[in-house]
Short mmCIF file of C-alpha atoms and ligand atoms in Angstrom, two decimals:
data_model
loop_
_atom_site.label_atom_id
_atom_site.label_comp_id
_atom_site.label_asym_id
_atom_site.label_seq_id
_atom_site.Cartn_x
_atom_site.Cartn_y
_atom_site.Cartn_z
CA MET P 879 -21.77 -11.12 16.24
CA ARG P 880 -24.85 -9.01 16.65
CA LEU P 881 -24.33 -5.64 18.57
CA PRO P 882 -25.00 -5.89 22.26
CA ALA P 883 -28.39 -4.99 23.26
CA HIS P 884 -27.27 -2.13 25.35
CA PHE P 885 -25.17 -0.52 22.68
CA ASP P 886 -26.82 2.71 21.22
CA ALA P 887 -25.78 2.65 17.76
CA GLN P 888 -27.46 6.14 16.68
CA ALA P 889 -26.12 7.64 19.61
CA PHE P 890 -22.77 6.34 18.77
CA ASP P 891 -22.93 7.25 15.04
CA LYS P 892 -24.22 10.84 15.93
CA ARG P 893 -20.90 11.19 18.66
CA LEU P 894 -18.60 9.94 16.17
CA ARG P 895 -19.64 11.84 13.12
CA LYS P 896 -19.81 14.94 15.06
CA TRP P 897 -16.11 14.46 16.28
CA PHE P 898 -14.88 13.57 12.73
CA SER P 899 -16.44 16.80 11.26
CA ARG P 900 -14.51 18.92 13.72
CA HIS P 901 -11.23 16.92 14.00
CA GLN P 902 -10.53 15.02 10.91
CA ARG P 903 -6.85 15.82 9.21
CA ASP P 904 -6.71 17.77 6.38
CA LEU P 905 -5.55 15.56 3.48
CA PRO P 906 -5.77 15.93 -0.29
CA TRP P 907 -7.82 13.08 -1.03
CA ARG P 908 -10.54 14.13 1.14
CA HIS P 909 -11.08 17.24 -1.32
CA ASP P 910 -12.87 16.65 -4.47
CA ARG P 911 -13.86 13.43 -3.62
CA THR P 912 -14.69 11.19 -6.57
CA ALA P 913 -14.43 7.39 -6.93
CA TYR P 914 -11.15 7.77 -9.12
CA ARG P 915 -9.70 9.97 -6.27
CA VAL P 916 -10.42 7.20 -3.24
CA TRP P 917 -9.81 4.56 -5.25
CA ILE P 918 -5.86 5.95 -5.68
CA SER P 919 -5.83 7.03 -2.22
CA GLU P 920 -7.09 3.59 -0.62
CA ILE P 921 -4.76 1.44 -3.00
CA MET P 922 -1.70 3.65 -2.16
CA LEU P 923 -2.45 4.23 1.45
CA GLN P 924 -2.12 0.04 1.83
CA GLN P 925 0.88 -0.79 4.08
CA THR P 926 1.77 2.73 3.44
CA THR P 927 1.77 5.70 5.96
CA VAL P 928 -0.25 8.97 5.25
CA ALA P 929 2.64 10.76 5.55
CA THR P 930 4.45 9.02 2.70
CA VAL P 931 1.52 8.99 0.46
CA ILE P 932 0.54 12.61 0.45
CA ALA P 933 3.38 13.65 -2.04
CA TYR P 934 3.02 10.47 -4.24
CA TYR P 935 -0.94 11.14 -4.36
CA GLN P 936 -0.31 14.68 -5.53
CA ARG P 937 2.19 14.01 -7.96
CA TRP P 938 0.08 11.11 -9.17
CA MET P 939 -3.01 13.43 -9.56
CA THR P 940 -0.96 15.83 -11.93
CA ARG P 941 -0.03 13.28 -14.05
CA PHE P 942 -3.02 11.09 -14.32
CA PRO P 943 -6.00 13.41 -13.01
CA ASP P 944 -8.50 10.71 -14.49
CA VAL P 945 -9.05 7.02 -15.39
CA ALA P 946 -8.49 7.78 -19.20
CA SER P 947 -4.97 9.27 -18.69
CA LEU P 948 -4.06 6.44 -16.63
CA ALA P 949 -5.36 3.90 -18.93
CA ARG P 950 -3.60 5.51 -22.10
CA ALA P 951 -0.22 5.62 -20.17
CA PRO P 952 2.27 3.03 -20.27
CA LEU P 953 3.00 0.55 -17.78
CA GLU P 954 6.54 1.99 -17.51
CA SER P 955 5.45 5.59 -16.45
CA VAL P 956 2.90 4.24 -13.74
CA LEU P 957 5.45 2.10 -12.05
CA SER P 958 7.93 4.90 -12.27
CA LEU P 959 5.58 7.05 -10.42
CA TRP P 960 5.05 4.36 -8.04
CA GLU P 961 8.62 4.04 -7.44
CA GLY P 962 9.64 3.81 -3.80
CA LEU P 963 5.93 2.94 -2.44
CA GLY P 964 6.49 -0.74 -2.31
CA TYR P 965 3.99 -3.68 -3.20
CA TYR P 966 4.22 -2.96 -7.03
CA SER P 967 1.54 -5.35 -7.68
CA ARG P 968 -0.95 -2.22 -6.41
CA ALA P 969 0.53 -0.26 -9.46
CA ARG P 970 0.41 -3.00 -12.05
CA ASN P 971 -3.42 -3.84 -11.03
CA VAL P 972 -4.60 -0.19 -11.10
CA HIS P 973 -3.25 0.30 -14.70
CA LYS P 974 -4.99 -2.76 -15.37
CA ALA P 975 -7.97 -1.88 -13.80
CA ALA P 976 -8.23 1.52 -15.68
CA GLY P 977 -7.90 -0.32 -18.82
CA LEU P 978 -10.94 -2.31 -18.09
CA ILE P 979 -12.82 0.63 -16.92
CA VAL P 980 -12.22 2.08 -19.95
CA LYS P 981 -13.16 -0.84 -22.27
CA ASP P 982 -16.19 -2.24 -20.03
CA HIS P 983 -17.42 0.89 -18.42
CA ASN P 984 -17.09 3.60 -21.10
CA GLY P 985 -14.38 5.10 -19.07
CA GLU P 986 -16.78 5.81 -16.01
CA PHE P 987 -16.21 4.04 -12.62
CA PRO P 988 -18.53 1.53 -12.04
CA ARG P 989 -21.24 2.24 -9.65
CA GLN P 990 -22.17 -0.84 -8.45
CA PHE P 991 -20.71 -2.76 -5.38
CA GLU P 992 -20.06 -6.12 -7.39
CA GLU P 993 -18.66 -4.27 -10.17
CA ILE P 994 -16.40 -2.43 -8.22
CA LEU P 995 -15.07 -5.62 -6.38
CA ALA P 996 -14.52 -7.23 -9.93
CA LEU P 997 -11.82 -4.93 -10.86
CA PRO P 998 -8.34 -6.23 -10.16
CA GLY P 999 -6.58 -5.15 -6.94
CA ILE P 1000 -10.02 -4.09 -5.42
CA GLY P 1001 -10.85 -6.31 -2.66
CA ARG P 1002 -13.62 -5.92 -0.08
CA TYR P 1003 -12.22 -3.19 1.92
CA SER P 1004 -11.41 -0.83 -1.03
CA ALA P 1005 -14.52 -1.75 -2.36
CA GLY P 1006 -16.33 -0.63 0.65
CA ALA P 1007 -14.17 2.65 1.10
CA ILE P 1008 -14.76 3.72 -2.66
CA GLY P 1009 -18.67 2.53 -2.68
CA SER P 1010 -19.50 4.11 0.92
CA MET P 1011 -17.04 7.37 0.41
CA ALA P 1012 -17.62 8.71 -2.91
CA LEU P 1013 -20.79 6.72 -4.41
CA GLY P 1014 -22.97 6.94 -1.34
CA LEU P 1015 -23.69 3.16 -1.20
CA ARG P 1016 -24.37 1.47 2.38
CA VAL P 1017 -21.47 -0.74 2.42
CA PRO P 1018 -19.28 -1.33 5.49
CA LEU P 1019 -15.69 -1.66 5.64
CA LEU P 1020 -13.05 -3.06 7.68
CA ASP P 1021 -9.26 -2.29 8.11
CA GLY P 1022 -6.90 -2.85 10.51
CA ASN P 1023 -7.85 0.39 12.55
CA VAL P 1024 -11.15 -0.53 12.45
CA ALA P 1025 -10.73 -4.34 13.62
CA ARG P 1026 -8.81 -2.65 16.68
CA VAL P 1027 -11.38 -0.07 17.63
CA PHE P 1028 -14.08 -2.86 17.23
CA ALA P 1029 -12.14 -5.14 19.77
CA ARG P 1030 -11.67 -2.39 22.40
CA LEU P 1031 -15.35 -1.06 21.79
CA PHE P 1032 -17.02 -4.59 22.54
CA ARG P 1033 -13.76 -6.49 24.08
CA ILE P 1034 -13.61 -8.51 21.10
CA ARG P 1035 -10.93 -11.62 21.85
CA GLY P 1036 -8.56 -13.62 19.87
CA ASN P 1037 -6.45 -13.05 16.55
CA LEU P 1038 -8.35 -10.43 14.81
CA LYS P 1039 -6.68 -11.71 11.46
CA SER P 1040 -7.78 -15.46 12.15
CA PRO P 1041 -10.43 -16.10 9.39
CA ALA P 1042 -13.49 -16.79 11.80
CA LEU P 1043 -12.79 -13.60 13.65
CA GLN P 1044 -12.32 -11.48 10.40
CA LYS P 1045 -15.78 -12.98 9.14
CA ARG P 1046 -17.52 -11.80 12.75
CA LEU P 1047 -15.56 -8.17 12.42
CA TRP P 1048 -17.14 -7.82 9.15
CA GLN P 1049 -20.40 -8.58 10.40
CA ARG P 1050 -19.94 -6.19 13.09
CA ALA P 1051 -18.88 -3.80 10.45
CA ALA P 1052 -22.30 -3.99 8.87
CA ASP P 1053 -24.53 -4.11 11.58
CA ILE P 1054 -23.15 -0.98 13.22
CA LEU P 1055 -23.54 0.87 9.93
CA PRO P 1056 -26.22 4.13 10.11
CA ARG P 1057 -29.12 4.17 7.79
CA SER P 1058 -27.44 7.40 5.89
CA HIS P 1059 -24.00 9.11 5.88
CA CYS P 1060 -22.15 5.56 5.55
CA GLY P 1061 -18.96 7.17 3.87
CA ASP P 1062 -18.66 9.49 6.70
CA PHE P 1063 -19.03 7.09 9.70
CA ASN P 1064 -16.58 4.57 8.19
CA GLU P 1065 -14.17 7.16 7.66
CA ALA P 1066 -14.57 8.75 11.10
CA LEU P 1067 -14.29 5.05 12.29
CA MET P 1068 -11.06 4.76 10.44
CA GLU P 1069 -9.85 8.10 11.28
CA LEU P 1070 -10.55 7.38 15.30
CA GLY P 1071 -8.43 4.19 15.02
CA ALA P 1072 -5.70 6.06 13.04
CA THR P 1073 -5.59 9.21 15.26
CA VAL P 1074 -7.13 8.40 18.72
CA CYS P 1075 -7.36 4.79 19.47
CA THR P 1076 -3.89 4.06 18.11
CA PRO P 1077 -2.05 0.74 18.56
CA HIS P 1078 0.16 1.85 21.18
CA LYS P 1079 -1.14 4.29 23.94
CA PRO P 1080 -4.48 5.03 22.55
CA ALA P 1081 -5.98 8.51 23.75
CA CYS P 1082 -8.66 7.30 25.89
CA ASP P 1083 -8.73 11.22 27.57
CA ARG P 1084 -10.02 12.82 24.06
CA CYS P 1085 -11.98 9.80 22.77
CA PRO P 1086 -15.09 10.79 21.52
CA VAL P 1087 -16.79 7.29 22.16
CA ALA P 1088 -15.03 6.35 25.46
CA ALA P 1089 -18.72 6.36 26.92
CA PHE P 1090 -19.22 3.16 24.43
CA CYS P 1091 -16.21 1.69 25.12
CA ALA P 1092 -16.44 -2.01 27.24
CA ALA P 1093 -12.41 -2.34 27.50
CA HIS P 1094 -12.31 1.31 28.66
CA SER P 1095 -15.09 1.03 31.09
CA HIS P 1096 -13.50 -2.57 32.55
CA GLY P 1097 -10.12 -0.67 32.73
CA GLN P 1098 -8.99 -3.24 30.21
CA VAL P 1099 -7.71 -1.03 27.37
CA ALA P 1100 -4.38 -2.36 27.38
CA VAL P 1101 -5.62 -6.00 27.15
CA PHE P 1102 -7.63 -5.53 23.74
CA PRO P 1103 -6.77 -6.69 20.83
CA ARG P 1104 -4.73 -9.66 21.65
CA LYS P 1105 -0.77 -8.99 20.73
CA VAL P 1106 -0.25 -11.75 18.04
CA PRO P 1107 3.79 -12.38 17.73
CA ARG P 1108 5.22 -11.16 14.77
CA ARG P 1109 6.60 -13.23 11.67
CA LYS P 1110 10.25 -13.82 12.19
CA MET P 1111 12.20 -11.87 9.78
CA LEU P 1112 14.48 -13.91 7.26
CA ARG P 1113 18.03 -12.68 6.66
CA GLU P 1114 19.02 -13.18 2.76
CA GLU P 1115 21.66 -11.48 0.63
CA GLU P 1116 21.63 -10.81 -2.92
CA PHE P 1117 24.23 -9.89 -5.61
CA ALA P 1118 24.01 -7.76 -8.07
CA LEU P 1119 26.56 -6.80 -11.01
CA VAL P 1120 27.50 -3.16 -12.58
CA PHE P 1121 28.82 -3.19 -15.65
CA ILE P 1122 29.32 0.11 -17.14
CA HIS P 1123 31.05 0.92 -20.58
CA LYS P 1124 31.15 3.86 -23.18
CA LYS P 1125 28.48 5.71 -21.04
CA ARG P 1126 26.08 2.82 -21.23
CA VAL P 1127 25.08 0.72 -18.40
CA LEU P 1128 24.00 -2.86 -18.59
CA LEU P 1129 20.39 -3.60 -17.06
CA GLU P 1130 17.83 -6.21 -16.65
CA LYS P 1131 14.32 -5.86 -17.46
CA ILE P 1132 12.45 -7.95 -14.81
CA ALA P 1133 10.22 -10.51 -16.24
CA ASP P 1134 6.45 -11.19 -15.84
CA GLY P 1135 5.93 -13.35 -12.48
CA GLN P 1136 9.30 -12.29 -10.93
CA ARG P 1137 9.27 -9.84 -7.82
CA PHE P 1138 9.47 -6.22 -8.90
CA ALA P 1139 8.19 -7.51 -12.74
CA GLY P 1140 8.06 -4.48 -15.24
CA PHE P 1141 10.76 -2.73 -13.16
CA TRP P 1142 14.71 -2.50 -14.24
CA ARG P 1143 17.42 -3.64 -12.26
CA PHE P 1144 21.39 -3.99 -12.04
CA PRO P 1145 21.35 -7.59 -12.99
CA LEU P 1146 21.15 -10.39 -10.20
CA THR P 1147 23.58 -13.37 -10.10
CA PRO P 1148 22.62 -16.12 -7.80
CA GLU P 1149 26.70 -16.39 -6.37
CA LYS P 1150 28.77 -14.02 -4.90
CA PRO P 1151 31.19 -12.75 -7.59
CA SER P 1152 34.60 -13.95 -7.61
CA ALA P 1153 37.49 -11.75 -5.84
CA LYS P 1154 38.25 -10.20 -8.88
CA CYS P 1155 35.40 -7.93 -8.86
CA PRO P 1156 35.30 -5.10 -6.30
CA ARG P 1157 32.47 -4.77 -3.93
CA LEU P 1158 30.87 -0.93 -4.80
CA ASP P 1159 28.23 -1.18 -2.47
CA SER P 1160 25.86 -2.67 0.04
CA ILE P 1161 22.16 -1.63 0.51
CA PRO P 1162 19.66 -3.20 2.87
CA TYR P 1163 15.97 -3.28 2.28
CA THR P 1164 13.12 -5.20 3.64
CA PHE P 1165 10.54 -7.27 1.41
CA THR P 1166 7.55 -8.67 3.46
CA HIS P 1167 9.14 -10.72 6.01
CA HIS P 1168 12.97 -10.74 4.34
CA ARG P 1169 15.27 -8.49 5.39
CA ILE P 1170 17.98 -8.57 2.30
CA THR P 1171 21.21 -6.90 1.93
CA LEU P 1172 22.16 -6.39 -1.38
CA HIS P 1173 25.77 -6.14 -2.68
CA PHE P 1174 26.59 -4.31 -5.78
CA TYR P 1175 29.83 -5.47 -7.63
CA GLY P 1176 31.73 -4.03 -10.29
CA VAL P 1177 32.25 -6.56 -13.21
CA THR P 1178 35.18 -6.43 -15.46
CA ARG P 1179 35.03 -6.54 -19.14
CA SER P 1180 36.28 -10.05 -19.58
CA ILE P 1181 34.11 -11.38 -16.99
CA ALA P 1182 31.08 -9.56 -18.36
CA ALA P 1183 31.58 -11.49 -21.34
CA THR P 1184 31.27 -14.72 -19.69
CA LEU P 1185 27.94 -13.31 -17.53
CA PHE P 1186 26.43 -11.72 -20.21
CA GLY P 1187 26.01 -13.92 -23.24
CA PRO P 1188 23.55 -13.96 -25.64
CA ASP P 1189 21.12 -16.17 -23.70
CA ASN P 1190 20.48 -13.44 -21.40
CA THR P 1191 17.92 -11.66 -23.31
CA ASN P 1192 16.27 -9.59 -20.47
CA CYS P 1193 19.58 -7.42 -20.41
CA PHE P 1194 19.92 -4.15 -22.67
CA TRP P 1195 22.40 -1.51 -22.63
CA ILE P 1196 20.80 1.77 -21.30
CA PRO P 1197 22.35 5.13 -21.48
CA LEU P 1198 23.28 6.46 -18.17
CA THR P 1199 21.52 9.62 -19.03
CA ASP P 1200 18.25 7.58 -19.58
CA LEU P 1201 18.78 5.76 -15.86
CA ASP P 1202 16.33 8.50 -14.31
CA LYS P 1203 13.66 7.86 -16.39
CA LEU P 1204 13.29 3.97 -15.88
CA PRO P 1205 11.78 2.36 -13.07
CA LEU P 1206 14.42 1.00 -10.40
CA PRO P 1207 13.54 -1.03 -7.28
CA ALA P 1208 14.28 1.51 -4.27
CA ALA P 1209 17.53 -0.36 -3.41
CA HIS P 1210 18.83 -0.20 -7.31
CA ARG P 1211 17.78 3.35 -7.00
CA ARG P 1212 20.00 4.27 -4.11
CA PHE P 1213 22.73 2.78 -5.62
CA ALA P 1214 22.11 4.25 -9.17
CA LYS P 1215 22.01 7.68 -7.15
CA GLY P 1216 25.15 7.40 -5.60
CA LEU P 1217 26.96 6.69 -9.10
CA HIS P 1218 27.30 10.41 -9.57
CA LEU P 1219 27.09 10.05 -13.31
FE1 LIG R 405 -10.53 3.16 22.09
FE2 LIG R 405 -10.02 4.34 24.53
FE3 LIG R 405 -11.47 5.36 22.86
FE4 LIG R 405 -11.89 2.81 23.75
S1 LIG R 405 -12.10 4.99 24.85
S2 LIG R 405 -12.29 3.40 21.43
S3 LIG R 405 -9.79 2.13 23.90
S4 LIG R 405 -9.58 5.44 22.50
#
């Protein structure tokens, strides 16, 4: 997918970067731009809004200002700081990658694109962001915002997430890249998608590159990109047991390989508990395309004895005063906060 012959890439770059230099949002990761800071911000921003990420990012940088401090920290502290952001494999991968950077790269963030790409949790997009924005590499990037901007600029039809179209869009991202200032150019494209060329009602009247936009000039902005039906949400129920005794609560450490591995939770049971157990609360949460209602049931001592036998090796008595110190999935944390201990 080569650039159309009439498309003036140099003029486009000039117009876009001029707009970016004047209108970019003041975000914490845009100051003191190191590979480490760009890396953490880009991973946090996957699947999460800028407004949510800002406070998490600032707390993270206070606690883990560099790769070495992150690599030294126990995973549990890392998960605690990530608690509420969701998609926790991101936090586990960040922690693992920090360990590898210390072990294999003397604690210095690698500067070669292939080395960056080899780190856990860093895909082509993140490597492109870190490489171009922090290390001055001439590498492209493509995220949802950039794909949407391209679909409108060049009237690209089809499902932007399909592998065939992804391949072509990456090629376009490489072809449109200027010879220098690639980091600014890439970031400006993403900023345009996030603040002007938005999914609904793009602000074409204040778009710096409207003169280059094929969808705009054909009056077809609403047609691009093609709408893809959302995946259907599946409804599910989960049941958690709450057993508090002598100012301690029974919690389960979630094993590797399970959803929320490394976190703690009120123990789950596959069946709805008997009528003898009072329902204490029900908290809805969403996980990918699952809409889950998590019911919490109080458990009496005699029932607990049958449920939490010696085989249940992942369950531990935790002092109630330590609940705040352990990472809990968001729905469990909400319930724990309501306990008024
Ligand atoms: Fe997007 Fe409108 Fe700008 Fe085209 S003119 S790039 S549709 S904001």
